Structures are given as C-alpha cells and as structure tokens.
Short mmCIF file of C-alpha atoms in Angstrom, two decimals:
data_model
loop_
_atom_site.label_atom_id
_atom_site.label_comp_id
_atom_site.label_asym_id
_atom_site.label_seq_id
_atom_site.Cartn_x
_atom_site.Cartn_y
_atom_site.Cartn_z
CA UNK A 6 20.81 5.27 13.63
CA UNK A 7 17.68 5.46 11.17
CA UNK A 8 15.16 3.74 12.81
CA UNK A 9 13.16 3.65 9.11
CA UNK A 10 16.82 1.72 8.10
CA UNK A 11 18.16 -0.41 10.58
CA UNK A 12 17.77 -4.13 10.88
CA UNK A 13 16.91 -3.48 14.08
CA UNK A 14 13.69 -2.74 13.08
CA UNK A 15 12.48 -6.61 13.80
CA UNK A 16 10.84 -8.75 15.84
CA UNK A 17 13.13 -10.98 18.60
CA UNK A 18 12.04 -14.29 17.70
CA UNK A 19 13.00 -13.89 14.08
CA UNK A 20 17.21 -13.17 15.71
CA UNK A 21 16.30 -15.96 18.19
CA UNK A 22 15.41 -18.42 15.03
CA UNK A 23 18.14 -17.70 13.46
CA UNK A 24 20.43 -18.34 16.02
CA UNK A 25 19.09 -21.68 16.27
CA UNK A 26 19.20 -22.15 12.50
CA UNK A 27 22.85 -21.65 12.44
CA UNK A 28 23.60 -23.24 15.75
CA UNK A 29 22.17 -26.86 14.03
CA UNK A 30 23.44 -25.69 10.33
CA UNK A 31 19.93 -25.07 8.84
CA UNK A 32 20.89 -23.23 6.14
CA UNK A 33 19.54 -24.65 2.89
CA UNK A 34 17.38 -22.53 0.47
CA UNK A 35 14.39 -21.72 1.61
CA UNK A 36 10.99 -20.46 -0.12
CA UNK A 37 9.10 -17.99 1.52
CA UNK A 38 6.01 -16.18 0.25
CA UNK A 39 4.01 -13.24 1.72
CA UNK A 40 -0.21 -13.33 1.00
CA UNK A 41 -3.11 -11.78 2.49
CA UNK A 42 -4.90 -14.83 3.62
CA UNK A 43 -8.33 -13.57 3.50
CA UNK A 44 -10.18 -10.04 2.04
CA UNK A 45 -11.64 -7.78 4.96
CA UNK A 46 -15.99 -7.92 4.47
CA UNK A 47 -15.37 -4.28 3.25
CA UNK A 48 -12.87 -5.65 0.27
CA UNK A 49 -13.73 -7.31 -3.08
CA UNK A 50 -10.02 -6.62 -4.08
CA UNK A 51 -6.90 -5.53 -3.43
CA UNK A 52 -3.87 -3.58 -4.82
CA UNK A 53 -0.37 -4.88 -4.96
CA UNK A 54 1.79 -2.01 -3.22
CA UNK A 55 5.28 -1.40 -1.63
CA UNK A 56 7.56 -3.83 -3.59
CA UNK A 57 9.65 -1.19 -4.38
CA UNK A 58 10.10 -0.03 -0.81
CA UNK A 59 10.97 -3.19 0.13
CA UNK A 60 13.11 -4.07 -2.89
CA UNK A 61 15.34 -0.72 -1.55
CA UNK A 62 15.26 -2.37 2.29
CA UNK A 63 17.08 -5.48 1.02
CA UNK A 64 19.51 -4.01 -0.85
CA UNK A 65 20.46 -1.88 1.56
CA UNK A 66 20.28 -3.94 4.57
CA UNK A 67 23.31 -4.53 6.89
CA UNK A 68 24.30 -4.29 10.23
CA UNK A 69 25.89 -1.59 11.72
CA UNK A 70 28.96 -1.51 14.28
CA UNK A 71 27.28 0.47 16.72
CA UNK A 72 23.89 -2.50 16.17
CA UNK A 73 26.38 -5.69 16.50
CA UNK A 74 27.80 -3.93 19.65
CA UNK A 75 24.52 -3.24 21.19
CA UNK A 76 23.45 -6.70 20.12
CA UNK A 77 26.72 -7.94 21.97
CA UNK A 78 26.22 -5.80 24.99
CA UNK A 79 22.66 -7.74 25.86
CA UNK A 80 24.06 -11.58 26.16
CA UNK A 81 21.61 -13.07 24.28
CA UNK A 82 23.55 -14.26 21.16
CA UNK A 83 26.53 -16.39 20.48
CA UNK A 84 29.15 -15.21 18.53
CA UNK A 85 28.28 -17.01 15.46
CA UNK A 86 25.26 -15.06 15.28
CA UNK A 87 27.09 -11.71 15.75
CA UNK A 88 29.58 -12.34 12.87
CA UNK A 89 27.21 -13.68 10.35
CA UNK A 90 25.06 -10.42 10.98
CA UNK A 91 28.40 -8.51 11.28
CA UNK A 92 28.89 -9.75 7.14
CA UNK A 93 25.04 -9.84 6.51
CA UNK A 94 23.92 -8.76 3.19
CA UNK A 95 20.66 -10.05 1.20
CA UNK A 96 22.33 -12.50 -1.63
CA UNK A 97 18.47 -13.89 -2.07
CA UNK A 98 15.93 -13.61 -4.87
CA UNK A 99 12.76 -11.90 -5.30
CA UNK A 100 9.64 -12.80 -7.39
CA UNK A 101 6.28 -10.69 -6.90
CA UNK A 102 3.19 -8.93 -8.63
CA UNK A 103 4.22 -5.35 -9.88
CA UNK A 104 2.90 -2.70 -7.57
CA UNK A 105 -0.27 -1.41 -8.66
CA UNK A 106 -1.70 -5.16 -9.89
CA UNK A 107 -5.22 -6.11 -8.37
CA UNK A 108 -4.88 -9.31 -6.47
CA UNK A 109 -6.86 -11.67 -4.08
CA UNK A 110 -6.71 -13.72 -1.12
CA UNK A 111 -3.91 -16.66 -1.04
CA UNK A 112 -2.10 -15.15 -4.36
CA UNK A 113 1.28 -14.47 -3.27
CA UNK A 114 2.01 -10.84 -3.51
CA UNK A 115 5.99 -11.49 -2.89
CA UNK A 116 8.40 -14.60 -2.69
CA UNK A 117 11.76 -14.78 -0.89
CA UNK A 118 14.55 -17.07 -1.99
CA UNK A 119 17.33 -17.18 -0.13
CA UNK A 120 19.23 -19.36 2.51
CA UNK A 121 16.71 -20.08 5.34
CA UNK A 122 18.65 -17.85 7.84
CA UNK A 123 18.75 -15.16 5.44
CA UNK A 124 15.03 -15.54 4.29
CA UNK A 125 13.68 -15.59 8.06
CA UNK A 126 15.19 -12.05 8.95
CA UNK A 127 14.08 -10.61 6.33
CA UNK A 128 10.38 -11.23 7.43
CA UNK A 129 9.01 -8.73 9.91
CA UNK A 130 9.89 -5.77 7.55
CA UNK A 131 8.77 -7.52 4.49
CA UNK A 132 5.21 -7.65 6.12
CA UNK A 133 5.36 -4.51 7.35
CA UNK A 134 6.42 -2.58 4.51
CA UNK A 135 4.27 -4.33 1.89
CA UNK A 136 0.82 -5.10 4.04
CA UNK A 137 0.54 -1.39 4.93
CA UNK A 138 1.40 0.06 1.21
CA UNK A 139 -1.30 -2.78 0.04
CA UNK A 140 -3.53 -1.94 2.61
CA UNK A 141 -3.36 2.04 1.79
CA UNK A 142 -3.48 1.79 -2.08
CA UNK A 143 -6.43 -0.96 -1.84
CA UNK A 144 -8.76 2.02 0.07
CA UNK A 145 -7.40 4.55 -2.12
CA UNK A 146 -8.04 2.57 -5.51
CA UNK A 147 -11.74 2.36 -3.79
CA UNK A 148 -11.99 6.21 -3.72
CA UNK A 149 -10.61 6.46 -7.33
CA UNK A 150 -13.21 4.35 -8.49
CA UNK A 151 -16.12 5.86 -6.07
CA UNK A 152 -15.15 9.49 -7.89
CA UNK A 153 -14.27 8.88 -11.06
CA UNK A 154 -12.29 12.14 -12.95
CA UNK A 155 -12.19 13.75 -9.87
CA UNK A 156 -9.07 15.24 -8.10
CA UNK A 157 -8.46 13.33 -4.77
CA UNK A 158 -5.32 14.78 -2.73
CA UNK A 159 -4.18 12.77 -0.14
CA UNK A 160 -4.39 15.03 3.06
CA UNK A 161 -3.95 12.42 5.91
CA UNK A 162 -0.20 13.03 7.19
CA UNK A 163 -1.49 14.12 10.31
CA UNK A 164 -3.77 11.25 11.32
CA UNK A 165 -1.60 8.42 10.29
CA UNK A 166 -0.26 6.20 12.27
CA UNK A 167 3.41 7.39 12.68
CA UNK A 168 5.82 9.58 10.22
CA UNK A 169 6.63 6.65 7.90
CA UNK A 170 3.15 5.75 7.49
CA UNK A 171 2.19 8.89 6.75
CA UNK A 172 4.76 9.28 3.75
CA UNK A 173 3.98 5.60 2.45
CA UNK A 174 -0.14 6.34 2.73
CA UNK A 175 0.94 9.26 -0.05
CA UNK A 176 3.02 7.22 -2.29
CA UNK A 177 0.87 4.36 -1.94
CA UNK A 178 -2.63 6.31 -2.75
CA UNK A 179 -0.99 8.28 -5.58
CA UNK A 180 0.07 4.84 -7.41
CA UNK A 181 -3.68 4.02 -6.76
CA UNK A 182 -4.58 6.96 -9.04
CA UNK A 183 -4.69 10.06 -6.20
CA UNK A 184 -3.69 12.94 -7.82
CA UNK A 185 -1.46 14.33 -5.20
CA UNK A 186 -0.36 14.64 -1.68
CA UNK A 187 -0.50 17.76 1.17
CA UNK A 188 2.83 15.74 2.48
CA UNK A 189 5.99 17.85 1.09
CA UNK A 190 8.51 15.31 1.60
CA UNK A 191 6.53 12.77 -0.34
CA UNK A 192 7.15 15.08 -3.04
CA UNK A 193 11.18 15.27 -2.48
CA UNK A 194 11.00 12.11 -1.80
CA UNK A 195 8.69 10.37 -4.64
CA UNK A 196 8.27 13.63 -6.64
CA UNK A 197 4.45 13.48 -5.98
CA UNK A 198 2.30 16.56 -7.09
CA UNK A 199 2.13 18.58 -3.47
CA UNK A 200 -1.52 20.50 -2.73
CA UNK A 201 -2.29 22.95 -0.33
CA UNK A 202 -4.50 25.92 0.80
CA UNK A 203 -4.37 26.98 4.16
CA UNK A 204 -5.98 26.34 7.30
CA UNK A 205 -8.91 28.37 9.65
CA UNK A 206 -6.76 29.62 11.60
CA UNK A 207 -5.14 32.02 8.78
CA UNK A 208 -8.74 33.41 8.39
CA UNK A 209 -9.47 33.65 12.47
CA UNK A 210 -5.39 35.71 12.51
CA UNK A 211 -7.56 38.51 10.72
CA UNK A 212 -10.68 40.49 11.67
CA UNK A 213 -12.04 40.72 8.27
CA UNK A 214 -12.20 37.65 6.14
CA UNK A 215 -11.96 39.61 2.78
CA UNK A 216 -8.83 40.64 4.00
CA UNK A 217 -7.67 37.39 4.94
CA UNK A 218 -8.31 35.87 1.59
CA UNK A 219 -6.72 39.07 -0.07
CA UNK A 220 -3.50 38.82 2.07
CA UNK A 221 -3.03 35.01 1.08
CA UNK A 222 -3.80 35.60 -2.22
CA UNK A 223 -1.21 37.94 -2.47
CA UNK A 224 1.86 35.87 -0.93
CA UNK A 225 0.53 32.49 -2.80
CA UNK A 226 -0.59 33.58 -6.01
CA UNK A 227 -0.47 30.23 -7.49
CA UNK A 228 -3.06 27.54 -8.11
CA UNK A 229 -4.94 29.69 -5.53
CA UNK A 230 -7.69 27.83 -3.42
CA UNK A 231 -9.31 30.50 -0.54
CA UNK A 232 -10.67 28.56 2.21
CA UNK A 233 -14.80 29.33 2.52
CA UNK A 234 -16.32 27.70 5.03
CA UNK A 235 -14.25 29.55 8.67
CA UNK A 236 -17.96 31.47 9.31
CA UNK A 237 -20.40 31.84 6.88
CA UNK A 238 -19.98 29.53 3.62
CA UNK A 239 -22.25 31.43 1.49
CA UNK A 240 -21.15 34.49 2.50
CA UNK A 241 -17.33 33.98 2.02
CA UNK A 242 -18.12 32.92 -1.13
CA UNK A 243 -20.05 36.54 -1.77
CA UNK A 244 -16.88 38.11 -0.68
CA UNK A 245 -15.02 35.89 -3.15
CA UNK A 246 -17.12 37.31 -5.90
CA UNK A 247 -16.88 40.99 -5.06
CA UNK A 248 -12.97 40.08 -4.35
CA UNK A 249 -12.01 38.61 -7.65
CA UNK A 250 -11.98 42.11 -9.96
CA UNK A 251 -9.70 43.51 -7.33
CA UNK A 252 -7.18 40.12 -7.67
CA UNK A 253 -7.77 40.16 -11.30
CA UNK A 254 -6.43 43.39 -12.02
CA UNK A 255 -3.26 42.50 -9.71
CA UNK A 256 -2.70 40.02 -12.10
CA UNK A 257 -4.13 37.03 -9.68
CA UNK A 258 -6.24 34.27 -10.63
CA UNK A 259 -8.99 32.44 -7.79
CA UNK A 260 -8.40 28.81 -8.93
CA UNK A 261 -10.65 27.39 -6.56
CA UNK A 262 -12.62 27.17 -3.06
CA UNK A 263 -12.56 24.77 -0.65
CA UNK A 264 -15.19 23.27 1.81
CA UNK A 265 -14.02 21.78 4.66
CA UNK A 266 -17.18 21.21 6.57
CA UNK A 267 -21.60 21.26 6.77
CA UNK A 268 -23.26 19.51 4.21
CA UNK A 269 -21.29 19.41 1.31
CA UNK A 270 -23.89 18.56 -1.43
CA UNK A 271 -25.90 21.34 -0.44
CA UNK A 272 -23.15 23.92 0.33
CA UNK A 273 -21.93 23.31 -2.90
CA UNK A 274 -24.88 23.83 -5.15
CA UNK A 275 -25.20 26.84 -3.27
CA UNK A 276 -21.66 28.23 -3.48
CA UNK A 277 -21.56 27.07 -7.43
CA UNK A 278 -24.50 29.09 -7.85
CA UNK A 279 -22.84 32.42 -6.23
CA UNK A 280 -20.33 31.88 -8.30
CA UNK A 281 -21.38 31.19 -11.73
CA UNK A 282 -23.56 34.27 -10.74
CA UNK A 283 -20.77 36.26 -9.85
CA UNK A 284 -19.34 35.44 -13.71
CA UNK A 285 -16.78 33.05 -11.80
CA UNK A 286 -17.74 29.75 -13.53
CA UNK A 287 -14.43 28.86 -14.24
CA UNK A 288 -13.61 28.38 -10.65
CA UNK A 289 -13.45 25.02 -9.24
CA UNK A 290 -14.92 23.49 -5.87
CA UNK A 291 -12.93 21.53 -3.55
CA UNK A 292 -13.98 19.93 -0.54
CA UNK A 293 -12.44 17.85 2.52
CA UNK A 294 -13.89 16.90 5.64
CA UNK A 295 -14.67 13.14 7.11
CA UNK A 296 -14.94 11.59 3.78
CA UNK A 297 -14.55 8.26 2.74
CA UNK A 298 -15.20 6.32 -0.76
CA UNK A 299 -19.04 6.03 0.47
CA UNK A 300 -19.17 9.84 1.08
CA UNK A 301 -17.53 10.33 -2.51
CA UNK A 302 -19.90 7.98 -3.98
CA UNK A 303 -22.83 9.19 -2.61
CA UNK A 304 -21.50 12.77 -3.36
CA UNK A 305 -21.17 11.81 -7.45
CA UNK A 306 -24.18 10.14 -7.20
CA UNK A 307 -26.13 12.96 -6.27
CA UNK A 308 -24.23 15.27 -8.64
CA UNK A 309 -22.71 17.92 -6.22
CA UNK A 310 -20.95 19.97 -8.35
CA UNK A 311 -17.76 19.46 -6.50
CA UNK A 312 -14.33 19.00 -8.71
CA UNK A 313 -11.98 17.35 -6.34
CA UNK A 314 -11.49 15.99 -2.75
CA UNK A 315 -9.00 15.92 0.04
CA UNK A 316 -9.05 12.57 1.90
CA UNK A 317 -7.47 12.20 5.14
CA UNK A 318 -8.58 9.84 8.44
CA UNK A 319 -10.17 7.33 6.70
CA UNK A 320 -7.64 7.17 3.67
CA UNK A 321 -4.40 6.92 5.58
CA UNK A 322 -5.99 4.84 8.41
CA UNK A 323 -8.09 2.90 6.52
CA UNK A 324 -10.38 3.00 8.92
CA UNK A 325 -13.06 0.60 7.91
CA UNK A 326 -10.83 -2.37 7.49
CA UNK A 327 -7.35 -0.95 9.09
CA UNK A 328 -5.52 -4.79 8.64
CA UNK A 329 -5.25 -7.06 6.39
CA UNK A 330 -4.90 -10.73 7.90
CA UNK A 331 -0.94 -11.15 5.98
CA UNK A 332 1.42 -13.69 6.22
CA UNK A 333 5.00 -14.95 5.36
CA UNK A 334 5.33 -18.54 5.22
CA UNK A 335 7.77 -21.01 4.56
CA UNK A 336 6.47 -23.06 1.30
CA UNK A 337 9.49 -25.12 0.46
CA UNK A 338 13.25 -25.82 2.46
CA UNK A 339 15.27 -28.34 1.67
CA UNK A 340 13.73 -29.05 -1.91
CA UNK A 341 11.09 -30.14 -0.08
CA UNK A 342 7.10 -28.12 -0.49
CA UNK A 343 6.43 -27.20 3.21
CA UNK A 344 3.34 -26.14 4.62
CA UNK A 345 1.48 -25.05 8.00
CA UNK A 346 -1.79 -27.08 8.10
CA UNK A 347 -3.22 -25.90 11.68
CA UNK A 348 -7.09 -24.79 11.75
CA UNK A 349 -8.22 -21.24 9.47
CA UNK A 350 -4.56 -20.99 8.80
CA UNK A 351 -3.69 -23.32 6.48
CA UNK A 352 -1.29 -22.75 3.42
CA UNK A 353 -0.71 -23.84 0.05
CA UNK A 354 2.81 -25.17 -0.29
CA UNK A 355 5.79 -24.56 -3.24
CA UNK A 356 6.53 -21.88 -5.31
CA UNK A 357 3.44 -20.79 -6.80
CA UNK A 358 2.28 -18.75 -9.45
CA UNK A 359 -1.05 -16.99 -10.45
CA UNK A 360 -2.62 -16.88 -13.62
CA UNK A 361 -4.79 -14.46 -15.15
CA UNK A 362 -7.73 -14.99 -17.68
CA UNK A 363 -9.64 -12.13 -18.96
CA UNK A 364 -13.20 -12.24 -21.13
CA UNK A 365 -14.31 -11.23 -24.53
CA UNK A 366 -14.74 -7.53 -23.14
CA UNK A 367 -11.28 -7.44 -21.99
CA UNK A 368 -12.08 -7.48 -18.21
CA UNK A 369 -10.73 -9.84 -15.81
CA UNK A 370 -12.77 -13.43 -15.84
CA UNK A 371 -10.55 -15.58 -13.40
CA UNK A 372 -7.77 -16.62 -11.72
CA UNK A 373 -6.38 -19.96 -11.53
CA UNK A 374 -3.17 -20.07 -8.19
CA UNK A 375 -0.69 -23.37 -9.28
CA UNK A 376 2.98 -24.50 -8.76
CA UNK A 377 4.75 -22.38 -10.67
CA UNK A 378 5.60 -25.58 -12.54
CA UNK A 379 2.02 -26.26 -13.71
CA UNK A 380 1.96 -23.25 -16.51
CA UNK A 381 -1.69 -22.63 -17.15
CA UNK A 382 -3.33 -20.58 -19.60
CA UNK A 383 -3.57 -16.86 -19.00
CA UNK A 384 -0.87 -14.12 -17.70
CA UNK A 385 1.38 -14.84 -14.79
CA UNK A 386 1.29 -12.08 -12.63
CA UNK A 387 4.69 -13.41 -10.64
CA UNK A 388 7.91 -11.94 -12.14
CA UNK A 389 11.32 -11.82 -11.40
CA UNK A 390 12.66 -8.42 -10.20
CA UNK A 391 15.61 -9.59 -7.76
CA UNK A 392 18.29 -12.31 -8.42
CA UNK A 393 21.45 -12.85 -5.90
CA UNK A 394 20.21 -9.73 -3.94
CA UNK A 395 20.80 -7.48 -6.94
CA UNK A 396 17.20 -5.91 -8.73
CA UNK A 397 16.79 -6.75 -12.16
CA UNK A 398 15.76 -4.07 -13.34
CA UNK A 399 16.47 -0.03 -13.04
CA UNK A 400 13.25 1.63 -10.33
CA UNK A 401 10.17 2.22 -12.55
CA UNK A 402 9.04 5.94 -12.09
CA UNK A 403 5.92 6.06 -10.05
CA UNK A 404 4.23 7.25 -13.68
CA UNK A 405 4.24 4.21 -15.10
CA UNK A 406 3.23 2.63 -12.03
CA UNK A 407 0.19 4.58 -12.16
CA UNK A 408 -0.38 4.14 -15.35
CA UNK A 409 -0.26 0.16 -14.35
CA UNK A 410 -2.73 0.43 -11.72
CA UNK A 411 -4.89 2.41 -14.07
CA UNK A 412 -5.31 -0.24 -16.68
CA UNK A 413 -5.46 -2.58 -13.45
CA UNK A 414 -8.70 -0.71 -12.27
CA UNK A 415 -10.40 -0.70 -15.91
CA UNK A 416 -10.09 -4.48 -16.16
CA UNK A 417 -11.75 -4.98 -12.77
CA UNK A 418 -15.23 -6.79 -13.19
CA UNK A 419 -17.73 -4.05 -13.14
CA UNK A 420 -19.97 -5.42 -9.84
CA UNK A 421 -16.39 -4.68 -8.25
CA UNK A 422 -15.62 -1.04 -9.94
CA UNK A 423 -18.67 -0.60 -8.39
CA UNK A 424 -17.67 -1.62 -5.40
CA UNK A 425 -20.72 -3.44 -4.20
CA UNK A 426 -21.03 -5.33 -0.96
CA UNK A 427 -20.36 -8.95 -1.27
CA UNK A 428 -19.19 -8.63 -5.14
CA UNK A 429 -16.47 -11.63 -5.14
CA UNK A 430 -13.84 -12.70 -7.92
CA UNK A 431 -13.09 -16.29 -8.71
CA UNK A 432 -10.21 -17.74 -8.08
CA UNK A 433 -9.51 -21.52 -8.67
CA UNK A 434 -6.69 -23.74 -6.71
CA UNK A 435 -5.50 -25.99 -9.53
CA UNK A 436 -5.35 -29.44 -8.96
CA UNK A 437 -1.44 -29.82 -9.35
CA UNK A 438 -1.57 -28.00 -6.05
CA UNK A 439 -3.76 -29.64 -3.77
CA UNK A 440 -2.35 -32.57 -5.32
CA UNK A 441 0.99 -31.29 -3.77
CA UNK A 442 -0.62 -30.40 -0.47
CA UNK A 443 -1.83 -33.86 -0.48
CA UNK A 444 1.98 -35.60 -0.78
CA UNK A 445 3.12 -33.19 2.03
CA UNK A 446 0.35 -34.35 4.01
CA UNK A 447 1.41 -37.69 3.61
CA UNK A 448 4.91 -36.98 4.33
CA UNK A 449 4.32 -34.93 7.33
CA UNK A 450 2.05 -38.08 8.51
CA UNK A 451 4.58 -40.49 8.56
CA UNK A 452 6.44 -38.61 11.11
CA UNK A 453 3.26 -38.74 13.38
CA UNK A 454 3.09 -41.99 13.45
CA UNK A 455 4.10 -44.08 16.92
CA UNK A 456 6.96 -45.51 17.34
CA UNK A 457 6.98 -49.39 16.60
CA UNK A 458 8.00 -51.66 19.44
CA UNK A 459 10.81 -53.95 19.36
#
C-alpha cells in the first residue's frame, strides 16, 4: 500500500459522516468549495497551487481489497459503507483557479460537485494537497519577486516536513518561477531542472582543498560549482584562481562558486574581486545559507554581486507563516445555498465565482467574489477542468504553468511586487451574494424558532 495513494490517507470523521449520510439516504449533490479564509500578516497574496496533484488523486482514487478488509476487520462500519467504498470512484466535477493564479482570502481556489457522500471523502486530501502546494508556491513567488533575474534552486528536501512535502515544495516553488530543484526525483517525476555541487564534507575527505576541488572537478565536469567557503573563503577562492589554467587545459570549465555561509554581501564582493582579478569574470557566484525573501531582498538591494541562490528551511517550511487558515465547506446540498454562520468563521454560500478587473497599466485593480450566476465585468478566474470525474483537458506541462504564474506576478499591484508590510488588494463581496446569505439566514431562522403550543 502507497501511503501517498490510498484513501486511507483521511481523517475518521469524514468515513464516520458518510456512514451516516448513507445510513439516512443523504445523497443529493452537494457543493463544496476549498478557500483560505484569511492571508497570514506576512501575506499580501497568494498563489493558486496543487490542482493538478489533486486532479490525479481523484481520478485515481479507489479502495483497495486489502483497505475494505482492514476497514472490515475494525467493526466500525456497516456493510453498506464497505460496498459503496468497495465500488467507489470520483464521478464528481471540478471547477478551480489554474495553478499559478494570484488569489485572496474567501476566493475559492477549488469547488467539488458531486453526491454529498462522494464530495465529503474527498475532503481531507483535497486540503491537504492544495493548502500546502499554495502555501509553498505563495513564499516562493515572494523570493522570485525579492530577487528578480536571479537563479533560486530549491534546496530544502531535507528540512521539509516529510518525503511528499519535500517533492511538492519543488514542484510547487518551480511553478512560482524557481529555477530548479536539488531534489532528483522531482526531476523524474516533474522533469524539473536538478542543481547540485557538493557538500563540506567532500572538501574535509581531503587534506588539501586544491585537491579536493581538482578531484570533483574531474568526476563532475559539468556546470561545475566548487564549494568555497569549508575554511578560508577568500583563500579557496585564490586557489580557484591559480586552479583554473590547470582545469582549462583538461578541457574543464569553473562555472561557478558557492557560499554557503559568513556574511554573504561582503564575502562576495570580496571573492568577485579575486576573481575578476584572477581573469575569471565569467564565473558566477552562488550562495545558500539561512536565507529567506528578506535576506534576498536586502542582498539585491545592496548589490552583492551574487548570481543565484539556494533556498532551503525557510522555503520548504515556510517558516514565517507555515499555515494558511483553509477550509472546505459545504455551500449548497439539496439545491439549496448552505452556509456555516458561527463567530470568525463564517462563509459565503453557493457556487461562486471571482472576477478580475485590471487598470489602464494592465495590472490588477480589483476583484469582485459573486454567485457564479451574477456574471460581472472582468475575467472569471473559476474554470471547468473536471466533469463526471473525468479531466477536461490533457495535464498542462509545468512550462506553461510557469509561464502562467509569470504573467500572474507582473500584473500584481506594484506596493505588493514589492512586497511591503500591510500592502492589501481589494476585493468586493457583490451584493447578489450577501443578498443570498441574507435568504439563508432567514431560512435557517425559521427552524430556530420555538415550537408553537397547541
């Protein structure tokens, strides 16, 4: 059993609901839609990612005969359950924001279709899958735009959160505009550009760092990055220098040097200097090392001649804001707009849609969240890409998803490219929809009501 596949991979109460649903034959359509219902202090915006992850989880979902056995074995379902998960298979439909869109609190990143049973089970993954992708490509999409034409490489496999989060964090951060991963099976995987030098402990296995850098530069050859900061920075980036003629006439090329640690501004103005010195202009600086989008703005700010960065802790933890507050609520059953009206959580109910204005400069001016019904002026940002648990349309390569999320990022109002503190996006609530919340209100009121005496 895949743990990454099975639909095990829940939480109880969402088998215990369903038993009930089927037990009292709840099993009209139901609307479900999944939102972030509130941007972290740290977030002016955030990046749609992980639809198609979880467009690949329903279509493949089903339950195994070694999972309906085991779900047997424990006592704690009726039979009905067991053979309608025995036959399960997502028949629903799915409308969402491409991956790689900028979005905001409330706007519906996904909705579910599907008969209430089916729609329920599908929940815990759905959140899971999409709030951590989201999450991941919002803080990389911060870095892209805190070092602009610079190479970022994701390099935070080690620090994430689990294997799967690890792999997502690289997909997600190279839709986001990352050039690359250190992760190799995101690149079987997702075919994502892999990156990699090597670590201090290659240069500690020898006595003499020259020799260190010459043996690795002899067994990887290619895109060649020697690691200078294991003892003296400065000095290994001498050695470099008086290397280079020896690797030259071997045929081998010193693409770059990386910085791993100290202070990086100063270290390299220093190290560019030995270099251009040393008639090696044309090879780059890369650094890594505790940074975040603050470190990389600061960084270009102060105009540290450093050509690319390798981001781990705080890119695939996102450490500064490592949630989103997400949710998957019911909006409509029955034919009916639903909606959960208890304190700070209150929703919006029906199937919604968001529209998108933009200004005279082409940027993004507004957003305006309706009933899908109420077509306003603008671009929907909610599209079809599932009907009757089949996609719509063939997997767009992760190219043109980048490409997407590029545009996405120019259009961005600039007091949010620049990622200042408190910079905020408007987005109105048309009045067809509180109007709606208003009549479901009313509803739901009449069933508070005591009961009359005879």
């Amino acid at each position: 059993m895949d743990p990454a596949t099975s639909p095990l991979l829940t939480d109880l109460y969402q088998l215990n609901m369903v038993q009930a649903y089927l037990d009292h034959g709840e099993t009209g359509t139901a609307v479900f839609e999944l939102f972030v219902r509130k941007l972290p202090h740290e977030r002016g915006f955030l990046m749609a990612a992980g639809l198609e992850s979880a467009l690949d989880v329903l279509g493949r979902m089903h339950f195994s005969r070694e999972e309906i056995e085991w779900l047997e074995r424990s006592g704690r379902f009726g039979r009905n359950l067991l053979d309608y998960l025995k036959a399960f298979r997502f028949t629903g439909d799915v409308d969402a924001m491409s991956e790689g869109t900028i979005c905001f609190a409330n706007e519906p990143l996904l909705r579910v279709t599907a008969p209430l049973p089916e729609a329920q089970l599908v929940e815990t993954r759905l959140l899971n899958i999409l709030h951590f992708q989201s999450l991941i490509a919002s803080k990389a999409a911060r870095m892209v735009l805190a070092a602009p034409g610079k190479l970022l490489v994701d390099f935070g496999l080690r620090r994430a959160h689990g294997a799967e989060a690890g792999l997502m964090a690289a997909r997600a951060s190279y839709l986001a505009g990352f050039a690359g991963t250190a992760t190799v099976l995101a690149e079987k995987m997702f075919g994502i550009p892999t990156f990699g030098t090597m670590a201090h402990s290659f240069i500690e296995a020898f006595d003499d760092e020259t020799v260190a850098f010459a043996t690795f530069a002899h067994s990887r050859p290619r895109n060649l990055t020697l690691l200078i900061d294991t003892y003296d920075t400065e000095a290994a980036a001498k050695k470099v220098v008086a290397l280079a003629p020896r690797l030259d006439a071997a045929g081998i090329r010193i693409g770059a040097v990386r910085l791993d640690s100290g202070d990086l501004a100063a270290l390299s103005r220093s190290v560019r200097r030995i270099l251009d010195d040393g008639g090696l202009a044309d090879v780059t600086i890369f650094a890594s090392g505790g940074l975040d989008e603050y470190a990389l703005a600061a960084l270009v700010r102060g105009g540290a001649p450093i050509d690319g960065f390798g981001v781990g802790t705080s890119l695939t933890t996102s450490s500064d804001a490592p949630a989103f507050d997400c949710a998957y609520k019911l909006q409509e059953y029955a034919g009916l707009p639903r909606r959960k009206r208890s304190s700070g959580k209150a929703t919006w109910p029906g199937r919604k849609q968001v529209w998108r204005r933009f200004g005279p400069d082409g940027r993004m001016a507004d957003d305006v969240l309706s009933l899908e019904s109420d077509v306003q002026p603008g671009e929907a940002l909610i599209r079809p890409v599932m009907r009757n648990g089949r996609r719509l349309m063939p997997r767009p390569n992760l190219s043109e998803v980048r490409a997407h999320s590029a545009h996405q990022l120019e259009r961005l109002p600039q007091p949010l490219r620049l990622l200042e503190l408190g910079a905020s996006y408007p987005v109105q609530v048309a009045d067809a929809l509180v109007r709606c919340a208003a009549i479901v209100d009313r509803r739901l009121a009449e069933f508070d009501k005591p009961a009359q005496s005879p």
